[in-house]
PDB file of C-alpha atoms in Angstrom:
ATOM      1  CA  MET E 980       0.000   0.000   0.000  1.00 64.00           C
ATOM      2  CA  ASP E 981       2.856   2.367   0.784  1.00 79.00           C
ATOM      3  CA  GLN E 982       4.410   1.704  -2.621  1.00 82.00           C
ATOM      4  CA  LEU E 983       1.206   2.781  -4.379  1.00 73.00           C
ATOM      5  CA  TYR E 984       1.259   6.036  -2.430  1.00 76.00           C
ATOM      6  CA  PHE E 985       4.907   6.644  -3.297  1.00 83.00           C
ATOM      7  CA  ASP E 986       4.223   5.934  -6.972  1.00 78.00           C
ATOM      8  CA  GLY E 987       1.403   8.474  -6.957  1.00 77.00           C
ATOM      9  CA  MET E 988       3.575  11.104  -5.271  1.00 79.00           C
ATOM     10  CA  ALA E 989       6.371  10.489  -7.803  1.00 83.00           C
ATOM     11  CA  ILE E 990       3.934  11.071 -10.669  1.00 79.00           C
ATOM     12  CA  CYS E 991       2.687  14.271  -9.015  1.00 79.00           C
ATOM     13  CA  SER E 992       6.201  15.603  -8.489  1.00 81.00           C
ATOM     14  CA  HIS E 993       7.170  14.909 -12.100  1.00 82.00           C
ATOM     15  CA  VAL E 994       3.978  15.813 -13.991  1.00 79.00           C
ATOM     16  CA  GLY E 995       1.997  17.968 -11.577  1.00 77.00           C
ATOM     17  CA  PHE E 996      -1.225  17.372  -9.720  1.00 76.00           C
ATOM     18  CA  PRO E 997      -4.190  15.638 -11.417  1.00 75.00           C
ATOM     19  CA  ASN E 998      -6.765  17.728 -13.218  1.00 74.00           C
ATOM     20  CA  LEU E 999      -9.726  15.392 -12.673  1.00 75.00           C
ATOM     21  CA  PHE E1000     -10.998  12.728 -10.329  1.00 76.00           C
ATOM     22  CA  ILE E1001     -13.056  10.122 -12.201  1.00 79.00           C
ATOM     23  CA  ASN E1002     -14.915   7.369 -10.387  1.00 78.00           C
ATOM     24  CA  LEU E1003     -16.627   4.348 -12.010  1.00 80.00           C
ATOM     25  CA  THR E1004     -18.602   2.057  -9.724  1.00 80.00           C
ATOM     26  CA  CYS E1005     -19.971  -1.259 -10.936  1.00 80.00           C
ATOM     27  CA  SER E1006     -23.489  -2.212  -9.997  1.00 80.00           C
ATOM     28  CA  PRO E1007     -24.985  -5.703 -10.380  1.00 81.00           C
ATOM     29  CA  ASN E1008     -28.220  -3.964 -11.409  1.00 83.00           C
ATOM     30  CA  TRP E1009     -26.815  -2.620 -14.685  1.00 85.00           C
ATOM     31  CA  PRO E1010     -29.169  -3.378 -17.597  1.00 89.00           C
ATOM     32  CA  LYS E1011     -26.514  -5.396 -19.474  1.00 88.00           C
ATOM     33  CA  ILE E1012     -26.017  -7.685 -16.487  1.00 87.00           C
ATOM     34  CA  ARG E1013     -29.749  -8.113 -15.925  1.00 89.00           C
ATOM     35  CA  ARG E1014     -30.312  -8.794 -19.622  1.00 91.00           C
ATOM     36  CA  LEU E1015     -27.737 -11.595 -19.600  1.00 89.00           C
ATOM     37  CA  LEU E1016     -28.888 -13.209 -16.355  1.00 90.00           C
ATOM     38  CA  SER E1017     -32.683 -12.884 -16.492  1.00 91.00           C
ATOM     39  CA  PRO E1018     -33.335 -15.547 -19.189  1.00 92.00           C
ATOM     40  CA  LEU E1019     -31.381 -18.046 -17.075  1.00 90.00           C
ATOM     41  CA  ASN E1020     -33.130 -17.084 -13.806  1.00 92.00           C
ATOM     42  CA  LEU E1021     -29.795 -16.294 -12.180  1.00 90.00           C
ATOM     43  CA  LYS E1022     -28.669 -13.561  -9.794  1.00 87.00           C
ATOM     44  CA  PRO E1023     -25.419 -11.614 -10.135  1.00 83.00           C
ATOM     45  CA  THR E1024     -24.091 -13.503  -7.115  1.00 81.00           C
ATOM     46  CA  ASP E1025     -24.474 -16.739  -9.081  1.00 85.00           C
ATOM     47  CA  ARG E1026     -22.248 -15.515 -11.926  1.00 84.00           C
ATOM     48  CA  PRO E1027     -19.662 -13.025 -10.617  1.00 81.00           C
ATOM     49  CA  ASN E1028     -17.567 -13.589 -13.732  1.00 84.00           C
ATOM     50  CA  ILE E1029     -20.212 -11.830 -15.856  1.00 85.00           C
ATOM     51  CA  VAL E1030     -20.262  -8.848 -13.498  1.00 83.00           C
ATOM     52  CA  SER E1031     -16.483  -8.532 -13.565  1.00 82.00           C
ATOM     53  CA  ARG E1032     -16.309  -8.944 -17.365  1.00 88.00           C
ATOM     54  CA  ILE E1033     -18.865  -6.209 -17.997  1.00 87.00           C
ATOM     55  CA  PHE E1034     -17.091  -3.948 -15.513  1.00 83.00           C
ATOM     56  CA  ARG E1035     -13.798  -4.593 -17.294  1.00 86.00           C
ATOM     57  CA  LEU E1036     -15.348  -3.822 -20.702  1.00 89.00           C
ATOM     58  CA  LYS E1037     -16.753  -0.511 -19.455  1.00 87.00           C
ATOM     59  CA  TYR E1038     -13.457   0.318 -17.748  1.00 84.00           C
ATOM     60  CA  GLU E1039     -11.384  -0.403 -20.878  1.00 88.00           C
ATOM     61  CA  HIS E1040     -13.785   1.573 -23.067  1.00 89.00           C
ATOM     62  CA  MET E1041     -13.668   4.589 -20.753  1.00 85.00           C
ATOM     63  CA  LEU E1042      -9.880   4.418 -20.478  1.00 84.00           C
ATOM     64  CA  SER E1043      -9.415   4.228 -24.253  1.00 87.00           C
ATOM     65  CA  ASP E1044     -11.762   7.198 -24.696  1.00 86.00           C
ATOM     66  CA  LEU E1045      -9.701   9.217 -22.237  1.00 81.00           C
ATOM     67  CA  THR E1046      -6.251   8.245 -23.501  1.00 80.00           C
ATOM     68  CA  LYS E1047      -6.477   7.343 -27.190  1.00 84.00           C
ATOM     69  CA  GLY E1048      -9.542   9.365 -28.059  1.00 78.00           C
ATOM     70  CA  GLN E1049      -8.255  12.374 -26.115  1.00 77.00           C
ATOM     71  CA  LEU E1050     -11.817  13.107 -25.077  1.00 76.00           C
ATOM     72  CA  LEU E1051     -10.828  15.713 -22.474  1.00 76.00           C
ATOM     73  CA  GLY E1052      -7.342  16.560 -23.754  1.00 76.00           C
ATOM     74  CA  LYS E1053      -3.957  14.909 -24.065  1.00 79.00           C
ATOM     75  CA  VAL E1054      -3.239  12.551 -21.161  1.00 78.00           C
ATOM     76  CA  VAL E1055       0.385  12.739 -20.024  1.00 78.00           C
ATOM     77  CA  ALA E1056       0.048  10.327 -17.083  1.00 77.00           C
ATOM     78  CA  CYS E1057      -2.672   8.253 -15.429  1.00 75.00           C
ATOM     79  CA  LYS E1058      -3.003   6.639 -11.990  1.00 75.00           C
ATOM     80  CA  LEU E1059      -5.579   3.852 -11.645  1.00 75.00           C
ATOM     81  CA  THR E1060      -6.911   2.083  -8.575  1.00 75.00           C
ATOM     82  CA  ILE E1061      -9.452  -0.764  -8.705  1.00 74.00           C
ATOM     83  CA  ILE E1062     -11.086  -1.552  -5.384  1.00 73.00           C
ATOM     84  CA  PHE E1063     -13.337  -4.473  -4.491  1.00 70.00           C
ATOM     85  CA  ILE E1064     -15.949  -2.864  -2.232  1.00 68.00           C
ATOM     86  CA  LEU E1065     -18.739  -5.239  -1.291  1.00 63.00           C
ATOM     87  CA  LYS E1066     -20.279  -8.359  -2.742  1.00 60.00           C
ATOM     88  CA  TYR E1067     -19.591  -8.223  -6.467  1.00 57.00           C
ATOM     89  CA  LYS E1068     -19.243  -4.457  -6.551  1.00 63.00           C
ATOM     90  CA  TYR E1069     -16.116  -2.975  -8.021  1.00 63.00           C
ATOM     91  CA  ASN E1070     -14.958   0.603  -7.864  1.00 64.00           C
ATOM     92  CA  LEU E1071     -12.488   2.156 -10.286  1.00 60.00           C
ATOM     93  CA  VAL E1072     -10.828   5.427  -9.393  1.00 66.00           C
ATOM     94  CA  ILE E1073      -8.906   7.251 -12.140  1.00 62.00           C
ATOM     95  CA  TRP E1074      -6.737  10.304 -11.724  1.00 64.00           C
ATOM     96  CA  PRO E1075      -5.856  11.418 -15.244  1.00 63.00           C
ATOM     97  CA  PHE E1076      -3.142  14.023 -15.557  1.00 61.00           C
ATOM     98  CA  LEU E1077      -4.218  16.031 -18.584  1.00 57.00           C
ATOM     99  CA  PHE E1078      -2.325  18.426 -20.745  1.00 50.00           C
ATOM    100  CA  VAL E1079      -5.017  20.535 -22.332  1.00 47.00           C
ATOM    101  CA  VAL E1080      -3.890  22.521 -25.364  1.00 37.00           C
TER     102      VAL E1080
END
């Protein structure tokens, strides 16, 4: 845990402080998850792999939009933290360091 803090402080000292704080929280009640599980009469707790896969797809799509698509500006550095909160709920915290031209 200390190493993650030191990595974040090293990025801040080199690049500057982050411009944004972006938070993505996964919910088992997302329509895509319900649509996949309802025909099989399953709950999200029965298939945690589907919940984590859909979360990963949304996370990768958002990250590619921010970095490759330069949606908010040019990203010079990025610090990511994925946290497992409660039963089958994931939380992604992104601190993008943007260079807006």
